[in-house]
Amino acid sequence: MSRRDRLAEWSGVYLVTDTGLCGGPDGVVATTRRAVAAGVRLVQVRDPAATDDDFLALARAVVAALAGTGALVLLNDRVHLVAPAGADGAHVGQGDLAPDAARARLGPDSVLGLSCSSVDEVLAARREWQPGGVIDYLGIGPVWEQRTKPDAGPVLGRSGLTAAVAASPWPAVAIGGVGADRLATVREAGAAGAAVVSAICGQPDTGAAAAGLVRAWLTAPAG
């Protein structure tokens, strides 16, 4: 089964790493290992402040730590490092490398996600890239107030998330202020998953935090 096929079958909790919250690169690796052991199956390595060399070392360490677990490892923005890291794909934002250019660099089998912060951005993506070709999923948010990405746009709220998910022909992942208490809302909105940062990274027991999120997702009614 290809990486893209595996993503198509995925739903649940999506961990986006934060090197500072995790206490450094070693903490990132340990956190991802515990999260995946608790049931997380999608991990994005993110560290916008790192140099390419440091980021590549971190990405390779995460890929090695999760080898054989079945979890997909994506890289935030740095499409050119996906192949050297042995990662499964990348996630780009509106101001990063354009999705068609990213797909050309990644090749046909790697996973590619795109951030959208409004229904208008979802509609623009839909006009530009047809499902099954360039993009595999959308990250929608911020849905609620959050502290891990200072340059994030205005919050969408529940109604905004529902509208964006409904407009998307791709699986959508909610991000921004998501915790266990909001996973039911995310599922009811029709999202395929929920991306979290501080709900796992930096928690006193990252494995228990991840397990609680996975449990809350699995027991929430789907929309």
Tab-separated table of C-alpha atoms in Angstrom, residues 124-215:
chain	number	residue	atom	x	y	z
A	124	ALA	CA	-9.104	28.495	-4.201
A	125	ALA	CA	-7.277	25.199	-3.652
A	126	ARG	CA	-10.230	23.311	-5.111
A	127	ARG	CA	-10.178	25.456	-8.267
A	128	GLU	CA	-6.433	25.013	-8.694
A	129	TRP	CA	-5.782	21.388	-7.783
A	130	GLN	CA	-8.124	18.487	-8.367
A	131	PRO	CA	-8.421	15.630	-5.840
A	132	GLY	CA	-6.186	12.657	-6.530
A	133	GLY	CA	-3.430	14.696	-8.130
A	134	VAL	CA	-1.454	17.256	-6.182
A	135	ILE	CA	-2.856	17.582	-2.651
A	136	ASP	CA	-3.818	14.703	-0.332
A	137	TYR	CA	-5.347	16.540	2.630
A	138	LEU	CA	-5.958	20.005	4.077
A	139	GLY	CA	-5.034	21.381	7.479
A	140	ILE	CA	-7.848	23.723	8.541
A	141	GLY	CA	-7.303	26.363	11.211
A	142	PRO	CA	-6.726	27.843	13.597
A	143	VAL	CA	-10.097	26.660	14.807
A	144	TRP	CA	-9.676	28.030	18.343
A	145	GLU	CA	-7.205	30.297	20.093
A	146	GLN	CA	-3.717	28.801	20.283
A	147	ARG	CA	-0.237	29.809	21.430
A	148	THR	CA	2.180	27.715	19.405
A	149	LYS	CA	2.016	29.617	16.104
A	150	PRO	CA	2.122	33.403	16.643
A	151	ASP	CA	1.540	34.225	12.953
A	152	ALA	CA	-1.630	32.152	12.636
A	153	GLY	CA	-4.731	33.861	11.245
A	154	PRO	CA	-8.015	34.614	13.017
A	155	VAL	CA	-9.871	31.714	14.578
A	156	LEU	CA	-12.550	29.950	12.549
A	157	GLY	CA	-14.625	28.567	15.400
A	158	ARG	CA	-16.893	25.570	15.086
A	159	SER	CA	-19.037	27.032	12.305
A	160	GLY	CA	-15.991	28.065	10.288
A	161	LEU	CA	-14.465	24.612	10.615
A	162	THR	CA	-17.709	22.950	9.536
A	163	ALA	CA	-17.960	25.220	6.485
A	164	ALA	CA	-14.326	24.652	5.483
A	165	VAL	CA	-14.615	20.887	5.842
A	166	ALA	CA	-17.817	20.884	3.790
A	167	ALA	CA	-16.080	22.877	1.036
A	168	SER	CA	-13.074	20.543	0.891
A	169	PRO	CA	-12.951	17.622	-1.540
A	170	TRP	CA	-9.957	16.326	0.411
A	171	PRO	CA	-9.801	14.902	3.955
A	172	ALA	CA	-9.499	17.810	6.387
A	173	VAL	CA	-7.577	18.004	9.648
A	174	ALA	CA	-8.529	20.599	12.261
A	175	ILE	CA	-5.728	22.464	14.030
A	176	GLY	CA	-5.505	25.236	16.601
A	177	GLY	CA	-6.527	24.994	20.230
A	178	VAL	CA	-7.623	21.375	19.947
A	179	GLY	CA	-7.653	19.284	23.101
A	180	ALA	CA	-9.440	16.139	24.194
A	181	ASP	CA	-12.509	18.162	25.160
A	182	ARG	CA	-12.921	19.454	21.600
A	183	LEU	CA	-12.382	16.260	19.630
A	184	ALA	CA	-16.095	15.475	19.565
A	185	THR	CA	-16.733	18.884	17.984
A	186	VAL	CA	-14.018	18.230	15.398
A	187	ARG	CA	-15.519	14.853	14.470
A	188	GLU	CA	-19.032	16.278	14.310
A	189	ALA	CA	-17.740	18.875	11.840
A	190	GLY	CA	-16.742	16.034	9.526
A	191	ALA	CA	-12.974	16.369	9.881
A	192	ALA	CA	-10.817	13.307	9.295
A	193	GLY	CA	-8.582	14.170	12.205
A	194	ALA	CA	-7.264	16.724	14.646
A	195	ALA	CA	-3.707	18.072	14.745
A	196	VAL	CA	-2.311	18.906	18.160
A	197	VAL	CA	0.883	20.464	19.454
A	198	SER	CA	0.775	21.492	23.108
A	199	ALA	CA	-1.887	18.893	23.952
A	200	ILE	CA	0.986	16.368	23.718
A	201	CYS	CA	4.316	18.237	23.470
A	202	GLY	CA	5.496	19.421	26.873
A	203	GLN	CA	2.835	17.578	28.832
A	204	PRO	CA	4.068	15.954	32.095
A	205	ASP	CA	3.324	12.502	30.654
A	206	THR	CA	3.305	12.745	26.868
A	207	GLY	CA	2.355	9.112	26.404
A	208	ALA	CA	-0.659	9.417	28.695
A	209	ALA	CA	-1.662	12.684	27.013
A	210	ALA	CA	-1.521	11.045	23.591
A	211	ALA	CA	-3.444	8.005	24.803
A	212	GLY	CA	-6.166	10.246	26.224
A	213	LEU	CA	-6.527	12.074	22.924
A	214	VAL	CA	-6.661	8.863	20.918
A	215	ARG	CA	-9.279	7.449	23.275
